[in-house]
Structures are given as structure tokens and as C-alpha cells.
mmCIF file of C-alpha atoms and ligand atoms in Angstrom:
data_model
loop_
_atom_site.group_PDB
_atom_site.id
_atom_site.type_symbol
_atom_site.label_atom_id
_atom_site.label_comp_id
_atom_site.label_asym_id
_atom_site.label_seq_id
_atom_site.Cartn_x
_atom_site.Cartn_y
_atom_site.Cartn_z
ATOM 1 C CA MET Z 19 -0.001 0.122 0.027
ATOM 2 C CA VAL Z 20 1.119 3.539 -0.527
ATOM 3 C CA VAL Z 21 -0.105 6.499 1.654
ATOM 4 C CA GLY Z 22 0.378 9.663 -0.500
ATOM 5 C CA THR Z 23 4.046 8.993 -1.322
ATOM 6 C CA VAL Z 24 4.832 6.628 1.599
ATOM 7 C CA PRO Z 25 4.901 2.986 0.997
ATOM 8 C CA VAL Z 26 3.655 0.881 3.898
ATOM 9 C CA GLY Z 27 4.109 -2.808 4.241
ATOM 10 C CA GLY Z 28 6.160 -5.500 2.400
ATOM 11 C CA ASP Z 29 9.738 -4.445 2.100
ATOM 12 C CA ALA Z 30 8.969 -0.805 2.735
ATOM 13 C CA PRO Z 31 10.821 0.866 5.684
ATOM 14 C CA ILE Z 32 8.742 1.072 8.937
ATOM 15 C CA SER Z 33 7.180 4.459 8.877
ATOM 16 C CA VAL Z 34 6.477 6.865 11.762
ATOM 17 C CA GLN Z 35 3.161 8.344 12.440
ATOM 18 C CA SER Z 36 1.725 10.940 14.635
ATOM 19 C CA MET Z 37 -1.242 12.909 15.120
ATOM 20 C CA THR Z 38 -1.924 16.546 15.261
ATOM 21 C CA THR Z 39 -3.504 18.106 18.563
ATOM 22 C CA THR Z 40 -4.582 21.358 16.917
ATOM 23 C CA LYS Z 41 -8.287 22.016 15.618
ATOM 24 C CA THR Z 42 -7.910 20.881 11.971
ATOM 25 C CA ALA Z 43 -10.040 23.833 11.180
ATOM 26 C CA ASP Z 44 -6.985 26.016 12.312
ATOM 27 C CA VAL Z 45 -5.126 25.506 9.070
ATOM 28 C CA GLU Z 46 -2.088 27.514 10.022
ATOM 29 C CA GLY Z 47 -1.721 26.134 13.237
ATOM 30 C CA THR Z 48 -2.221 22.625 12.040
ATOM 31 C CA LEU Z 49 0.285 23.103 9.276
ATOM 32 C CA ALA Z 50 2.782 24.506 11.662
ATOM 33 C CA GLN Z 51 2.479 21.262 13.884
ATOM 34 C CA ILE Z 52 2.720 19.130 10.518
ATOM 35 C CA TYR Z 53 5.906 20.682 9.705
ATOM 36 C CA ALA Z 54 7.509 20.330 13.139
ATOM 37 C CA LEU Z 55 6.323 16.706 13.111
ATOM 38 C CA ALA Z 56 8.019 16.207 9.501
ATOM 39 C CA ALA Z 57 11.065 17.776 10.965
ATOM 40 C CA ALA Z 58 11.245 15.420 13.909
ATOM 41 C CA GLY Z 59 11.100 12.166 11.479
ATOM 42 C CA CYS Z 60 7.410 11.800 11.123
ATOM 43 C CA ASP Z 61 6.519 10.137 7.664
ATOM 44 C CA ILE Z 62 2.697 10.450 7.984
ATOM 45 C CA VAL Z 63 0.641 12.775 9.949
ATOM 46 C CA ARG Z 64 -3.101 12.177 10.990
ATOM 47 C CA CYS Z 65 -5.426 14.789 11.638
ATOM 48 C CA THR Z 66 -8.956 14.723 13.094
ATOM 49 C CA CYS Z 67 -11.951 15.076 10.800
ATOM 50 C CA ASN Z 68 -14.631 15.415 13.484
ATOM 51 C CA GLU Z 69 -16.731 18.296 11.848
ATOM 52 C CA GLU Z 70 -17.441 20.099 8.714
ATOM 53 C CA GLU Z 71 -14.888 22.903 9.420
ATOM 54 C CA ALA Z 72 -12.176 20.225 9.851
ATOM 55 C CA ALA Z 73 -12.944 18.779 6.449
ATOM 56 C CA GLU Z 74 -12.843 22.163 4.965
ATOM 57 C CA GLY Z 75 -9.604 22.861 6.757
ATOM 58 C CA LEU Z 76 -8.072 19.644 5.324
ATOM 59 C CA ALA Z 77 -8.792 21.111 1.824
ATOM 60 C CA HIS Z 78 -6.340 23.709 2.541
ATOM 61 C CA ILE Z 79 -3.961 21.599 4.548
ATOM 62 C CA VAL Z 80 -3.471 18.480 2.275
ATOM 63 C CA SER Z 81 -1.994 20.510 -0.619
ATOM 64 C CA ARG Z 82 0.657 22.320 1.596
ATOM 65 C CA SER Z 83 1.686 19.419 3.838
ATOM 66 C CA PRO Z 84 5.203 18.071 3.549
ATOM 67 C CA VAL Z 85 3.951 14.600 4.513
ATOM 68 C CA PRO Z 86 0.873 12.666 3.547
ATOM 69 C CA ILE Z 87 -2.229 13.203 5.601
ATOM 70 C CA VAL Z 88 -4.662 10.758 7.162
ATOM 71 C CA ALA Z 89 -8.035 11.891 8.125
ATOM 72 C CA ASP Z 90 -9.250 10.321 11.371
ATOM 73 C CA ILE Z 91 -12.974 9.754 11.370
ATOM 74 C CA HIS Z 92 -15.014 9.229 14.504
ATOM 75 C CA PHE Z 93 -18.874 8.517 14.179
ATOM 76 C CA GLN Z 94 -20.060 10.300 11.075
ATOM 77 C CA TYR Z 95 -19.441 8.469 7.868
ATOM 78 C CA LYS Z 96 -20.392 11.687 5.802
ATOM 79 C CA LEU Z 97 -17.237 13.195 7.318
ATOM 80 C CA ALA Z 98 -15.270 10.259 5.703
ATOM 81 C CA LEU Z 99 -16.740 11.249 2.381
ATOM 82 C CA ALA Z 100 -15.968 14.891 3.030
ATOM 83 C CA ALA Z 101 -12.235 14.135 3.823
ATOM 84 C CA ILE Z 102 -12.010 12.071 0.652
ATOM 85 C CA GLU Z 103 -13.397 15.132 -1.116
ATOM 86 C CA ALA Z 104 -10.840 17.409 0.694
ATOM 87 C CA GLY Z 105 -8.072 15.331 -0.985
ATOM 88 C CA VAL Z 106 -6.565 13.415 2.095
ATOM 89 C CA HIS Z 107 -4.169 10.565 1.284
ATOM 90 C CA ALA Z 108 -5.938 7.954 3.605
ATOM 91 C CA LEU Z 109 -8.642 7.445 5.994
ATOM 92 C CA ARG Z 110 -8.703 5.848 9.636
ATOM 93 C CA LEU Z 111 -12.149 4.205 10.496
ATOM 94 C CA ASN Z 112 -12.903 2.905 14.006
ATOM 95 C CA PRO Z 113 -15.166 -0.036 13.396
ATOM 96 C CA GLY Z 114 -16.362 0.495 17.026
ATOM 97 C CA ASN Z 115 -17.665 4.082 16.072
ATOM 98 C CA ILE Z 116 -19.100 3.782 12.358
ATOM 99 C CA ARG Z 117 -21.226 0.472 12.684
ATOM 100 C CA LYS Z 118 -23.928 0.581 9.988
ATOM 101 C CA PRO Z 119 -22.648 -1.743 7.292
ATOM 102 C CA GLU Z 120 -24.169 0.271 4.479
ATOM 103 C CA HIS Z 121 -22.273 3.265 5.549
ATOM 104 C CA ILE Z 122 -18.935 1.385 5.966
ATOM 105 C CA LYS Z 123 -19.421 -0.089 2.471
ATOM 106 C CA LEU Z 124 -20.239 3.274 0.954
ATOM 107 C CA VAL Z 125 -16.979 4.891 2.422
ATOM 108 C CA ALA Z 126 -15.127 1.920 1.100
ATOM 109 C CA SER Z 127 -16.456 2.013 -2.393
ATOM 110 C CA GLU Z 128 -15.637 5.692 -2.581
ATOM 111 C CA ALA Z 129 -12.099 5.109 -1.279
ATOM 112 C CA ARG Z 130 -11.798 2.282 -3.666
ATOM 113 C CA ASP Z 131 -12.727 4.629 -6.745
ATOM 114 C CA ARG Z 132 -10.298 7.245 -5.579
ATOM 115 C CA GLY Z 133 -7.506 4.810 -4.931
ATOM 116 C CA LEU Z 134 -7.355 5.744 -1.222
ATOM 117 C CA PRO Z 135 -6.222 3.460 1.358
ATOM 118 C CA ILE Z 136 -8.080 2.773 4.673
ATOM 119 C CA ARG Z 137 -6.788 2.012 8.154
ATOM 120 C CA ILE Z 138 -9.145 -0.341 10.055
ATOM 121 C CA GLY Z 139 -8.323 1.130 13.591
ATOM 122 C CA VAL Z 140 -9.922 -1.053 16.104
ATOM 123 C CA ASN Z 141 -9.504 0.151 19.727
ATOM 124 C CA ALA Z 142 -10.032 -1.871 22.924
ATOM 125 C CA GLY Z 143 -11.569 1.033 24.436
ATOM 126 C CA SER Z 144 -14.191 1.679 21.897
ATOM 127 C CA LEU Z 145 -14.929 -1.899 20.584
ATOM 128 C CA ASP Z 146 -18.174 -2.759 19.078
ATOM 129 C CA PRO Z 147 -20.414 -3.478 21.855
ATOM 130 C CA ASP Z 148 -21.916 -6.612 20.374
ATOM 131 C CA ILE Z 149 -18.329 -8.155 19.655
ATOM 132 C CA ALA Z 150 -17.266 -7.312 23.274
ATOM 133 C CA GLU Z 151 -20.317 -8.999 24.523
ATOM 134 C CA GLN Z 152 -19.615 -12.057 22.078
ATOM 135 C CA PHE Z 153 -16.163 -12.506 23.377
ATOM 136 C CA GLY Z 154 -16.651 -11.428 27.171
ATOM 137 C CA GLY Z 155 -14.809 -8.147 26.748
ATOM 138 C CA ALA Z 156 -11.800 -6.574 24.986
ATOM 139 C CA THR Z 157 -9.982 -9.734 24.544
ATOM 140 C CA PRO Z 158 -7.293 -10.332 21.726
ATOM 141 C CA GLU Z 159 -9.712 -12.550 19.922
ATOM 142 C CA ALA Z 160 -12.426 -9.697 20.018
ATOM 143 C CA LEU Z 161 -10.041 -7.068 18.730
ATOM 144 C CA VAL Z 162 -9.255 -9.226 15.820
ATOM 145 C CA ALA Z 163 -12.882 -10.282 15.167
ATOM 146 C CA SER Z 164 -13.856 -6.777 14.866
ATOM 147 C CA ALA Z 165 -11.093 -5.901 12.336
ATOM 148 C CA VAL Z 166 -12.063 -9.063 10.457
ATOM 149 C CA ARG Z 167 -15.846 -8.019 10.306
ATOM 150 C CA GLU Z 168 -14.859 -4.620 9.016
ATOM 151 C CA LEU Z 169 -12.370 -6.458 6.545
ATOM 152 C CA ASP Z 170 -15.482 -8.554 5.179
ATOM 153 C CA TYR Z 171 -17.644 -5.434 4.696
ATOM 154 C CA PHE Z 172 -14.718 -3.819 2.599
ATOM 155 C CA ARG Z 173 -14.266 -7.217 0.596
ATOM 156 C CA GLU Z 174 -18.000 -7.008 -0.308
ATOM 157 C CA VAL Z 175 -17.412 -3.929 -2.290
ATOM 158 C CA ASP Z 176 -13.929 -5.330 -3.695
ATOM 159 C CA PHE Z 177 -11.878 -2.973 -1.431
ATOM 160 C CA GLU Z 178 -8.855 -4.391 0.309
ATOM 161 C CA ASP Z 179 -6.403 -1.381 0.116
ATOM 162 C CA VAL Z 180 -6.112 -1.575 4.017
ATOM 163 C CA LYS Z 181 -3.818 -1.610 7.161
ATOM 164 C CA ILE Z 182 -5.014 -2.653 10.203
ATOM 165 C CA SER Z 183 -4.424 -1.800 13.902
ATOM 166 C CA VAL Z 184 -5.797 -3.313 17.143
ATOM 167 C CA LYS Z 185 -4.642 -0.955 19.800
ATOM 168 C CA ALA Z 186 -5.129 -1.306 23.600
ATOM 169 C CA SER Z 187 -3.701 0.596 26.469
ATOM 170 C CA ASN Z 188 -2.812 -2.615 28.114
ATOM 171 C CA VAL Z 189 0.660 -3.371 26.729
ATOM 172 C CA ALA Z 190 0.233 -7.265 27.176
ATOM 173 C CA LEU Z 191 -3.211 -7.271 25.717
ATOM 174 C CA MET Z 192 -1.918 -5.137 22.748
ATOM 175 C CA ILE Z 193 0.901 -7.528 22.126
ATOM 176 C CA ASP Z 194 -1.261 -10.551 22.207
ATOM 177 C CA ALA Z 195 -3.913 -8.972 19.950
ATOM 178 C CA TYR Z 196 -1.374 -8.116 17.183
ATOM 179 C CA ARG Z 197 0.324 -11.629 17.259
ATOM 180 C CA LEU Z 198 -2.989 -12.986 16.672
ATOM 181 C CA LEU Z 199 -3.886 -10.475 14.125
ATOM 182 C CA ALA Z 200 -0.529 -11.094 12.254
ATOM 183 C CA ASP Z 201 -1.416 -14.946 12.209
ATOM 184 C CA THR Z 202 -4.969 -14.234 10.912
ATOM 185 C CA VAL Z 203 -4.584 -11.638 8.033
ATOM 186 C CA ASP Z 204 -1.851 -10.600 5.600
ATOM 187 C CA TYR Z 205 -2.328 -6.835 5.461
ATOM 188 C CA PRO Z 206 0.092 -4.062 6.636
ATOM 189 C CA LEU Z 207 -0.237 -3.505 10.340
ATOM 190 C CA HIS Z 208 -0.098 -0.109 12.223
ATOM 191 C CA LEU Z 209 1.347 -0.569 15.732
ATOM 192 C CA GLY Z 210 0.592 1.340 18.883
ATOM 193 C CA VAL Z 211 -0.245 1.285 22.627
ATOM 194 C CA THR Z 212 -3.236 3.641 22.604
ATOM 195 C CA GLU Z 213 -3.545 6.161 25.598
ATOM 196 C CA ALA Z 214 -0.107 5.166 26.770
ATOM 197 C CA GLY Z 215 -0.044 8.454 28.911
ATOM 198 C CA PRO Z 216 2.679 11.113 29.587
ATOM 199 C CA PRO Z 217 6.402 10.252 29.349
ATOM 200 C CA PRO Z 218 8.354 8.594 30.743
ATOM 201 C CA ALA Z 219 5.721 5.863 31.614
ATOM 202 C CA GLY Z 220 3.917 6.549 28.138
ATOM 203 C CA LEU Z 221 7.443 5.979 26.453
ATOM 204 C CA VAL Z 222 8.013 2.869 28.422
ATOM 205 C CA LYS Z 223 4.839 1.146 27.647
ATOM 206 C CA SER Z 224 4.910 2.341 23.909
ATOM 207 C CA THR Z 225 8.355 0.990 23.514
ATOM 208 C CA ALA Z 226 7.605 -2.296 25.286
ATOM 209 C CA GLY Z 227 4.562 -2.994 22.993
ATOM 210 C CA ILE Z 228 5.773 -1.706 19.770
ATOM 211 C CA GLY Z 229 9.419 -2.641 20.205
ATOM 212 C CA THR Z 230 8.400 -6.367 21.161
ATOM 213 C CA LEU Z 231 6.315 -6.759 18.095
ATOM 214 C CA LEU Z 232 8.846 -5.072 15.774
ATOM 215 C CA ALA Z 233 11.614 -7.417 17.089
ATOM 216 C CA GLU Z 234 9.338 -10.465 16.138
ATOM 217 C CA GLY Z 235 9.085 -8.881 12.681
ATOM 218 C CA ILE Z 236 5.425 -7.793 13.110
ATOM 219 C CA GLY Z 237 4.356 -4.208 12.119
ATOM 220 C CA ASP Z 238 4.683 -1.856 9.218
ATOM 221 C CA THR Z 239 4.052 1.593 10.597
ATOM 222 C CA ILE Z 240 3.982 2.688 14.114
ATOM 223 C CA ARG Z 241 2.764 5.637 16.347
ATOM 224 C CA PHE Z 242 3.712 6.430 20.088
ATOM 225 C CA SER Z 243 0.458 7.711 21.529
ATOM 226 C CA LEU Z 244 1.723 10.054 24.290
ATOM 227 C CA THR Z 245 0.053 12.685 26.404
ATOM 228 C CA ALA Z 246 2.709 15.208 25.216
ATOM 229 C CA ASP Z 247 3.760 17.292 22.463
ATOM 230 C CA PRO Z 248 3.271 15.250 19.276
ATOM 231 C CA VAL Z 249 6.874 16.139 18.208
ATOM 232 C CA GLU Z 250 7.818 13.869 21.126
ATOM 233 C CA GLU Z 251 5.757 11.248 19.668
ATOM 234 C CA ALA Z 252 7.582 11.415 16.353
ATOM 235 C CA ARG Z 253 11.119 11.619 17.851
ATOM 236 C CA ALA Z 254 10.335 8.607 20.054
ATOM 237 C CA GLY Z 255 9.086 6.487 17.236
ATOM 238 C CA ARG Z 256 11.986 7.560 14.999
ATOM 239 C CA THR Z 257 14.473 6.707 17.866
ATOM 240 C CA LEU Z 258 12.936 3.264 18.337
ATOM 241 C CA LEU Z 259 13.278 2.454 14.756
ATOM 242 C CA GLU Z 260 16.938 3.625 14.522
ATOM 243 C CA ALA Z 261 17.821 1.795 17.847
ATOM 244 C CA LEU Z 262 16.353 -1.309 16.265
ATOM 245 C CA GLY Z 263 18.319 -0.695 13.047
ATOM 246 C CA LEU Z 264 15.156 -0.419 11.052
ATOM 247 C CA ARG Z 265 15.625 3.051 9.776
ATOM 248 C CA GLU Z 266 18.841 4.850 8.713
ATOM 249 C CA ARG Z 267 20.070 7.333 11.469
ATOM 250 C CA LYS Z 268 18.660 10.750 10.900
ATOM 251 C CA ASN Z 269 19.719 12.483 13.882
ATOM 252 C CA VAL Z 270 22.342 12.217 16.773
ATOM 253 C CA ASP Z 271 22.425 8.845 18.792
ATOM 254 C CA LEU Z 272 23.863 10.194 22.079
ATOM 255 C CA ILE Z 273 25.384 7.635 24.256
ATOM 256 C CA ALA Z 274 26.763 8.605 27.764
ATOM 257 C CA CYS Z 275 28.107 6.569 30.649
ATOM 258 C CA PRO Z 276 25.899 6.456 33.684
ATOM 259 C CA SER Z 277 28.586 8.202 35.724
ATOM 260 C CA CYS Z 278 30.226 6.835 38.788
ATOM 261 C CA GLY Z 279 32.673 7.822 41.554
ATOM 262 C CA ARG Z 280 35.247 8.057 38.956
ATOM 263 C CA ALA Z 281 33.542 10.804 36.887
ATOM 264 C CA GLU Z 282 35.758 13.942 36.392
ATOM 265 C CA VAL Z 283 32.782 15.976 35.155
ATOM 266 C CA ASP Z 284 28.996 16.373 35.551
ATOM 267 C CA VAL Z 285 28.070 13.676 32.953
ATOM 268 C CA ILE Z 286 24.375 14.468 32.976
ATOM 269 C CA ALA Z 287 24.877 18.297 32.407
ATOM 270 C CA VAL Z 288 27.471 17.661 29.645
ATOM 271 C CA ALA Z 289 25.432 14.814 27.886
ATOM 272 C CA THR Z 290 22.268 17.175 28.194
ATOM 273 C CA ALA Z 291 23.863 19.986 26.609
ATOM 274 C CA ALA Z 292 25.438 18.032 23.949
ATOM 275 C CA GLN Z 293 22.240 16.203 23.135
ATOM 276 C CA GLN Z 294 20.351 19.507 22.727
ATOM 277 C CA ALA Z 295 23.035 20.999 20.619
ATOM 278 C CA LEU Z 296 23.529 18.217 18.281
ATOM 279 C CA GLU Z 297 19.743 17.482 18.026
ATOM 280 C CA SER Z 298 18.985 20.939 16.785
ATOM 281 C CA ARG Z 299 21.586 20.501 14.291
ATOM 282 C CA ASN Z 300 20.403 17.212 12.968
ATOM 283 C CA ILE Z 301 23.773 15.535 13.214
ATOM 284 C CA PRO Z 302 23.440 11.926 12.258
ATOM 285 C CA LEU Z 303 26.397 10.541 14.284
ATOM 286 C CA GLN Z 304 26.853 8.367 17.331
ATOM 287 C CA VAL Z 305 28.416 10.659 19.830
ATOM 288 C CA ALA Z 306 29.776 9.522 23.328
ATOM 289 C CA VAL Z 307 29.992 11.534 26.559
ATOM 290 C CA MET Z 308 32.140 9.660 29.036
ATOM 291 C CA GLY Z 309 32.837 10.826 32.681
ATOM 292 C CA CYS Z 310 36.455 9.770 32.749
ATOM 293 C CA VAL Z 311 39.262 9.169 30.407
ATOM 294 C CA VAL Z 312 40.221 5.998 32.454
ATOM 295 C CA ASN Z 313 37.542 3.813 31.015
ATOM 296 C CA GLY Z 314 35.646 6.195 28.740
ATOM 297 C CA PRO Z 315 37.605 6.241 25.534
ATOM 298 C CA GLY Z 316 37.822 2.341 25.468
ATOM 299 C CA GLU Z 317 34.236 1.743 26.304
ATOM 300 C CA ALA Z 318 33.038 4.085 23.649
ATOM 301 C CA ARG Z 319 35.644 3.285 20.972
ATOM 302 C CA ASP Z 320 33.018 2.314 18.414
ATOM 303 C CA ALA Z 321 31.099 5.737 18.575
ATOM 304 C CA ASP Z 322 31.764 8.003 15.761
ATOM 305 C CA LEU Z 323 32.770 10.687 18.094
ATOM 306 C CA GLY Z 324 33.284 11.123 21.821
ATOM 307 C CA ILE Z 325 34.541 13.051 24.560
ATOM 308 C CA ALA Z 326 35.886 11.809 28.086
ATOM 309 C CA ALA Z 327 36.693 13.896 31.143
ATOM 310 C CA GLY Z 328 40.188 14.088 32.458
ATOM 311 C CA ARG Z 329 41.653 16.443 35.308
ATOM 312 C CA GLY Z 330 39.906 19.715 33.998
ATOM 313 C CA LYS Z 331 40.354 18.666 30.215
ATOM 314 C CA GLY Z 332 38.232 16.729 27.739
ATOM 315 C CA HIS Z 333 39.742 14.087 25.550
ATOM 316 C CA LEU Z 334 38.042 14.368 22.070
ATOM 317 C CA PHE Z 335 38.097 11.066 20.237
ATOM 318 C CA VAL Z 336 36.944 9.975 16.801
ATOM 319 C CA LYS Z 337 36.336 6.201 16.383
ATOM 320 C CA GLY Z 338 38.650 5.565 19.404
ATOM 321 C CA HIS Z 339 41.519 8.040 18.220
ATOM 322 C CA VAL Z 340 42.169 10.980 20.488
ATOM 323 C CA VAL Z 341 42.354 13.932 18.033
ATOM 324 C CA ARG Z 342 42.140 16.874 20.583
ATOM 325 C CA VAL Z 343 42.559 17.695 24.289
ATOM 326 C CA VAL Z 344 40.446 20.711 25.171
ATOM 327 C CA PRO Z 345 39.696 22.600 28.361
ATOM 328 C CA GLU Z 346 36.774 21.170 30.296
ATOM 329 C CA ALA Z 347 34.854 24.383 29.701
ATOM 330 C CA GLU Z 348 35.067 23.811 25.915
ATOM 331 C CA MET Z 349 33.914 20.055 26.023
ATOM 332 C CA VAL Z 350 30.552 20.658 24.409
ATOM 333 C CA GLN Z 351 31.589 23.362 21.773
ATOM 334 C CA ALA Z 352 34.442 20.991 20.896
ATOM 335 C CA LEU Z 353 31.995 18.169 20.388
ATOM 336 C CA ILE Z 354 29.661 20.271 18.395
ATOM 337 C CA ASP Z 355 32.520 21.604 16.151
ATOM 338 C CA GLU Z 356 34.085 18.133 15.554
ATOM 339 C CA ALA Z 357 30.615 16.586 14.794
ATOM 340 C CA GLU Z 358 30.022 19.206 12.078
ATOM 341 C CA ALA Z 359 33.454 18.718 10.749
ATOM 342 C CA ILE Z 360 32.943 15.013 10.509
ATOM 343 C CA VAL Z 361 29.754 15.646 8.505
ATOM 344 C CA ALA Z 362 31.445 17.998 6.252
ATOM 345 C CA GLU Z 363 34.666 15.992 5.903
ATOM 346 C CA GLY Z 364 34.266 12.459 6.985
ATOM 347 C CA ILE Z 365 35.652 10.418 9.614
ATOM 348 C CA GLU Z 366 38.950 9.457 8.056
ATOM 349 C CA ALA Z 367 39.847 13.012 7.093
ATOM 350 C CA ARG Z 368 39.121 14.187 10.596
ATOM 351 C CA ILE Z 369 41.403 11.297 11.974
ATOM 352 C CA ALA Z 370 44.086 12.537 9.617
ATOM 353 C CA LYS Z 371 43.807 15.919 10.951
ATOM 354 C CA ALA Z 372 44.285 14.948 14.536
ATOM 355 C CA ASP Z 373 46.485 16.981 16.692
ATOM 356 C CA VAL Z 374 49.799 14.891 16.515
ATOM 357 C CA ASN Z 375 50.306 15.526 20.291
ATOM 358 C CA ALA Z 376 46.957 14.539 21.410
ATOM 359 C CA GLU Z 377 47.262 10.821 22.075
ATOM 360 C CA ALA Z 378 50.374 11.306 23.955
ATOM 361 C CA ILE Z 379 48.944 14.144 26.087
ATOM 362 C CA ALA Z 380 45.766 11.955 26.669
ATOM 363 C CA ALA Z 381 47.791 8.935 27.727
ATOM 364 C CA ALA Z 382 50.021 10.766 30.086
ATOM 365 C CA GLU Z 383 46.833 12.480 31.642
ATOM 366 C CA ARG Z 384 45.349 9.027 31.861
ATOM 367 C CA GLU Z 385 48.268 7.725 33.862
ATOM 368 C CA GLN Z 386 48.326 10.568 36.071
ATOM 369 C CA LEU Z 387 44.557 10.140 36.937
ATOM 370 C CA ILE Z 388 44.998 6.482 37.653
ATOM 371 C CA GLU Z 389 48.076 7.344 39.798
ATOM 372 C CA LEU Z 390 46.222 10.116 41.583
ATOM 373 C CA ARG Z 391 42.747 8.337 42.132
ATOM 374 C CA GLY Z 392 43.990 4.618 41.933
ATOM 375 C CA VAL Z 393 42.643 1.955 39.467
ATOM 376 C CA ASP Z 394 39.633 1.219 41.968
ATOM 377 C CA VAL Z 395 38.114 4.512 42.757
ATOM 378 C CA ASN Z 396 34.909 2.933 43.559
ATOM 379 C CA HIS Z 397 36.623 0.812 46.101
ATOM 380 C CA SER Z 398 35.032 -2.265 44.700
ATOM 381 C CA LEU Z 399 38.308 -4.394 45.239
ATOM 382 C CA ASP Z 400 38.125 -3.448 49.124
ATOM 383 C CA LYS Z 401 34.392 -4.501 49.112
ATOM 384 C CA ILE Z 402 35.014 -7.794 47.401
ATOM 385 C CA ALA Z 403 37.908 -8.414 49.921
ATOM 386 C CA LYS Z 404 35.385 -7.830 52.794
ATOM 387 C CA ILE Z 405 32.530 -9.916 51.052
ATOM 388 C CA ARG Z 406 35.191 -12.628 50.923
ATOM 389 C CA GLU Z 407 36.004 -12.323 54.587
ATOM 390 C CA ILE Z 408 32.418 -12.518 55.671
ATOM 391 C CA ALA Z 409 31.869 -15.356 53.244
ATOM 392 C CA ASP Z 410 34.809 -17.309 54.735
ATOM 393 C CA ASP Z 411 33.884 -16.837 58.395
HETATM 394 FE FE1 SF4 Y 7 31.713 6.888 33.388
HETATM 395 FE FE2 SF4 Y 7 34.322 6.547 33.785
HETATM 396 FE FE3 SF4 Y 7 32.544 5.844 35.741
HETATM 397 FE FE4 SF4 Y 7 32.750 4.317 33.451
HETATM 398 S S1 SF4 Y 7 34.318 4.601 34.996
HETATM 399 S S2 SF4 Y 7 30.766 5.094 34.389
HETATM 400 S S3 SF4 Y 7 33.355 6.054 31.954
HETATM 401 S S4 SF4 Y 7 32.974 7.918 34.944
#
């Protein structure tokens, strides 16, 4: 299936979706949010079409949007027809909300004639009451049965350009429902944990549900449903896909040590400042912030770029090679400058331009630090010795 210009399903990259929170009738406000979502890595944006004014807003929005627009239809089938007329690239219908077969088939026929895909968006919280009664509640079987019944209506009018979702706010239920759905039908699946709530819990729940299924090879497009700025949803979705290696890196992947008693700098402050600075520049590199030069450069040797704190200094390294030693106050700026230089010139060129003394200075400082603080700054060996004494008593 293709939503506007974005292929979904089969070998297509997993796409990220989000939904605007503005009134769709507010054309400029909605477009501003759509542009922000696209910049954050969102591939497809959904807008509510809950009233005539929203459909009219869509008529202005679709042609100016940088990404395909899906109209989310609630109870009124006529608004689905209106959204099609507005030129949207796809519809989302909730089988629990539009229930009359003749209305469903009319919308599907129109979509078929216009070459428009539809998402069958089943939601545990708004399951068709007769299906809920038949299955004793919103079980995985009930969610899948609702999707299959909608699919049957579509097939009656020769329409199968569909993707399907069976969302629930309960992560275990959502996972079971999608597994069953994947065993039952052969259509692209849209994944999401509905009403996941605000971060961090919403992020954890969404990642648990969506990540589990993606790792099993289930899912073609995703949405994090967070109680937050939708830009956070898009960022989270994109980050998950990049972390799983399912999409190419579009922005920085900042890794940082958790810090410990050996840290020579406030790792949280440096990592946060670096993350913000690099993210706003869309730097597509893996960048490491490490609290000490004793373990940092070694542990982060695979990062494209990193910095580790020494005694009042930062050791800047590219793919494990120390290229410069900078004052601590310049650590973040040095990271930014080097990241931009790598993007412009490439990794090898930057290693070739390394300060010839940097490796030697870094090695000497590292030795001094070990001498000063000892190899066991966290006193782990002392603790182990005491544990052994207790155990041997
Ligand atoms: Fe960070 Fe160094 Fe502690 Fe490792 S040993 S957690 S790099 S401060």
C-alpha cells in the first residue's frame, strides 16, 4: 500500500506516524505542527476530521503538507466522504464508531474509486459492543474479530487497500492482539499502545509494546500515543526504529556513561547540553559523553565521536583515536565543532587532521589520573575483599 508518497508494508521501511493536536479547522496552526512533526522524523500525519470545518481545513492543509495526511474519522461516515473530497491521502475508520454496514461499504466504495487506502483502526476502549459481549470483553480475539468483520464489509465492495491496527492501553493485551492479527490476516499492520499516557511511563509502555512486536517482525508503521507534544511522539518513534536498526540514522544517537565515583565532570549536564546542541543541528552520528578518561575512550571506541573527561580537560576522540585535548569548559563546543567537521569532511579526514600530540597528552593524563585516584576509585576491590572475609567466616 502507498499512503500519498509513503509505501507501507512489504519491504518498505517501517514508517513513523503521529497525530496533530490542533483543531483541524485552524489551518495555519495545524500546518505548523505538521511541519514540526515532519522535521522530527514523522512520515505520515493524522488529523482529526470530526466536523465540517475540519474537513474544510483539510482541503487547505493537504496540498501544503510536506507529508501525507490521514483523516481520522469518528462517528459520522459523511465526514469520511468529506475528507476524501478534501483530498486526504488515506482514512482511518474505527469499526466501533461507524457501525452500519451500508455506511462502511459506501465509504470503502468511494475510497476504492479514488485509490485511497483505509486503516481499520480497532481500539479496545471503543470496541463494537456486540463483539465485546460475544467475546466477554476486549480480548485479543475480540479485537481481531472486529477488524476481520470490517474487512469482510470492505471485501463485499472489492476494497482491500487496507492496513489494520488493534490498539489497547494494556501492553500485554496489545501484544497478544497483534500477534493473533498477524497470524490471521496478511495486510500491513499499524502498531501502537493507545492512551499510553505522559512520558516517561508512556514512552516505556509504547516501547515495550511496539518494540516487542517489531523485534518479532510484526508491524509496518508505528505511532507512540503520548500525552505530550506530538513532536515527542515522532522523535520517540524514530528513535525506536533507529535503535532497532530499522531506519537509517537521521539525527544524533547520544550515548553516555551512567557516571560513577570516577567521573571527572558532571556527565548528566554535559550529555544534556550535547544532546540538545547536536539534536537541533540534525547531526546523524553516534556521539559518546564519558565521565572519565580511564574507562571512557575504551568503552566508547565504536562511537563516531566522543569526549571523555580528564583532570579539567576533555579528551576528544574519533572512532577511538584521540584527536584533541580541550579545556573542560570547551567540551560541549568541541564536540559540536568536531561533529560538524565530520559531517562535512568524513571520519577518516578528521582522524588524519588529529593534533599530533593529542594521543600522547591523553595517555599521560590518563596515567596521572590512575596514579592520583587509583585503579579502584569505587573501592570495589576493598568491598570484594570484605565480602570474601564474611563468606569465609
Ligand atoms: Fe563513566 Fe568513567 Fe565511571 Fe565508566 S568509569 S561510568 S566512563 S565515569
